[in-house]
PDB file of C-alpha atoms in Angstrom:
ATOM      1  CA  MET A   1     -71.015  22.997 -25.342  1.00  0.00           C
ATOM      2  CA  PRO A   2     -69.855  26.047 -27.330  1.00  0.00           C
ATOM      3  CA  PRO A   3     -66.154  26.536 -27.984  1.00  0.00           C
ATOM      4  CA  THR A   4     -64.538  29.055 -25.669  1.00  0.00           C
ATOM      5  CA  ASP A   5     -61.262  29.842 -27.379  1.00  0.00           C
ATOM      6  CA  LEU A   6     -62.194  31.192 -30.785  1.00  0.00           C
ATOM      7  CA  TRP A   7     -60.348  34.213 -32.122  1.00  0.00           C
ATOM      8  CA  GLU A   8     -60.973  36.755 -34.822  1.00  0.00           C
ATOM      9  CA  HIS A   9     -58.002  38.079 -36.738  1.00  0.00           C
ATOM     10  CA  LYS A  10     -57.118  41.415 -38.298  1.00  0.00           C
ATOM     11  CA  ILE A  11     -54.235  42.346 -40.565  1.00  0.00           C
ATOM     12  CA  VAL A  12     -53.421  46.031 -40.900  1.00  0.00           C
ATOM     13  CA  PRO A  13     -50.643  47.902 -42.695  1.00  0.00           C
ATOM     14  CA  PHE A  14     -47.812  48.633 -40.284  1.00  0.00           C
ATOM     15  CA  THR A  15     -47.095  52.333 -39.956  1.00  0.00           C
ATOM     16  CA  ASP A  16     -45.513  54.493 -37.303  1.00  0.00           C
ATOM     17  CA  ASP A  17     -49.002  55.679 -36.315  1.00  0.00           C
ATOM     18  CA  GLU A  18     -49.182  54.444 -32.738  1.00  0.00           C
ATOM     19  CA  THR A  19     -52.592  56.134 -32.369  1.00  0.00           C
ATOM     20  CA  ARG A  20     -54.087  53.441 -34.613  1.00  0.00           C
ATOM     21  CA  PHE A  21     -52.437  50.659 -32.598  1.00  0.00           C
ATOM     22  CA  ASN A  22     -53.621  52.212 -29.333  1.00  0.00           C
ATOM     23  CA  GLN A  23     -57.191  52.277 -30.694  1.00  0.00           C
ATOM     24  CA  LEU A  24     -56.960  48.602 -31.639  1.00  0.00           C
ATOM     25  CA  GLY A  25     -55.704  47.846 -28.118  1.00  0.00           C
ATOM     26  CA  ARG A  26     -58.689  49.651 -26.581  1.00  0.00           C
ATOM     27  CA  GLU A  27     -60.951  47.522 -28.788  1.00  0.00           C
ATOM     28  CA  GLY A  28     -59.393  44.368 -27.348  1.00  0.00           C
ATOM     29  CA  TRP A  29     -57.029  43.516 -30.199  1.00  0.00           C
ATOM     30  CA  GLU A  30     -53.685  41.927 -29.257  1.00  0.00           C
ATOM     31  CA  LEU A  31     -50.634  42.367 -31.473  1.00  0.00           C
ATOM     32  CA  VAL A  32     -49.423  38.925 -32.538  1.00  0.00           C
ATOM     33  CA  THR A  33     -46.558  39.789 -34.854  1.00  0.00           C
ATOM     34  CA  VAL A  34     -45.267  42.249 -37.418  1.00  0.00           C
ATOM     35  CA  SER A  35     -44.095  40.877 -40.737  1.00  0.00           C
ATOM     36  CA  GLY A  36     -42.753  43.198 -43.388  1.00  0.00           C
ATOM     37  CA  SER A  37     -45.222  46.060 -43.661  1.00  0.00           C
ATOM     38  CA  MET A  38     -48.177  44.222 -42.051  1.00  0.00           C
ATOM     39  CA  ALA A  39     -49.194  43.898 -38.395  1.00  0.00           C
ATOM     40  CA  TYR A  40     -51.229  40.864 -37.322  1.00  0.00           C
ATOM     41  CA  PHE A  41     -53.734  41.187 -34.473  1.00  0.00           C
ATOM     42  CA  LYS A  42     -56.151  38.813 -32.754  1.00  0.00           C
ATOM     43  CA  ARG A  43     -58.930  39.083 -30.168  1.00  0.00           C
ATOM     44  CA  ARG A  44     -61.316  36.645 -28.576  1.00  0.00           C
ATOM     45  CA  LEU A  45     -64.748  36.421 -30.107  1.00  0.00           C
ATOM     46  CA  SER A  46     -67.349  38.193 -27.997  1.00  0.00           C
ATOM     47  CA  GLY A  47     -69.918  36.245 -25.996  1.00  0.00           C
ATOM     48  CA  ARG A  48     -72.643  37.151 -28.462  1.00  0.00           C
ATOM     49  CA  LEU A  49     -70.682  35.810 -31.412  1.00  0.00           C
ATOM     50  CA  LEU A  50     -69.826  32.626 -29.532  1.00  0.00           C
ATOM     51  CA  ALA A  51     -73.500  32.121 -28.694  1.00  0.00           C
ATOM     52  CA  ALA A  52     -74.433  32.584 -32.344  1.00  0.00           C
ATOM     53  CA  LEU A  53     -71.891  29.963 -33.364  1.00  0.00           C
ATOM     54  CA  ALA A  54     -73.208  27.550 -30.747  1.00  0.00           C
ATOM     55  CA  HIS A  55     -76.853  28.065 -31.797  1.00  0.00           C
ATOM     56  CA  PRO A  56     -76.971  28.860 -35.515  1.00  0.00           C
ATOM     57  CA  ILE A  57     -80.191  30.160 -37.006  1.00  0.00           C
ATOM     58  CA  PRO A  58     -81.921  27.324 -38.842  1.00  0.00           C
ATOM     59  CA  THR A  59     -82.440  27.873 -42.534  1.00  0.00           C
ATOM     60  CA  THR A  60     -85.553  26.936 -44.443  1.00  0.00           C
ATOM     61  CA  GLY A  61     -83.816  26.114 -47.688  1.00  0.00           C
ATOM     62  CA  ILE A  62     -85.997  28.597 -49.575  1.00  0.00           C
ATOM     63  CA  ALA A  63     -84.158  30.347 -52.386  1.00  0.00           C
ATOM     64  CA  ILE A  64     -84.694  34.088 -52.799  1.00  0.00           C
ATOM     65  CA  ASP A  65     -83.563  35.798 -55.959  1.00  0.00           C
ATOM     66  CA  ASP A  66     -82.512  39.447 -56.257  1.00  0.00           C
ATOM     67  CA  SER A  67     -85.903  40.584 -57.565  1.00  0.00           C
ATOM     68  CA  ASP A  68     -87.495  39.527 -54.266  1.00  0.00           C
ATOM     69  CA  LEU A  69     -84.969  41.589 -52.303  1.00  0.00           C
ATOM     70  CA  ASP A  70     -85.807  44.710 -54.328  1.00  0.00           C
ATOM     71  CA  LYS A  71     -89.374  44.612 -52.965  1.00  0.00           C
ATOM     72  CA  PHE A  72     -88.076  45.083 -49.425  1.00  0.00           C
ATOM     73  CA  SER A  73     -85.471  47.751 -50.121  1.00  0.00           C
ATOM     74  CA  ARG A  74     -87.908  50.291 -51.580  1.00  0.00           C
ATOM     75  CA  GLY A  75     -89.507  51.032 -48.225  1.00  0.00           C
TER      76      GLY A  75
END
């Protein structure tokens, strides 16, 4: 059973710009505390992220070096 109470955290510089804090609130962030010049926020992980944690993508164990990645980035 996947965990249901996982949180992501965000630390932002504390300013008097309440517009920024209002935007974070609309995005689901909750203010936890303010310490010095930093504000600490948290929000629950979304359902999609929780599902990904519960069912991780299996890896093949194949190593890929940077030269292989260049082949795909050239279009």
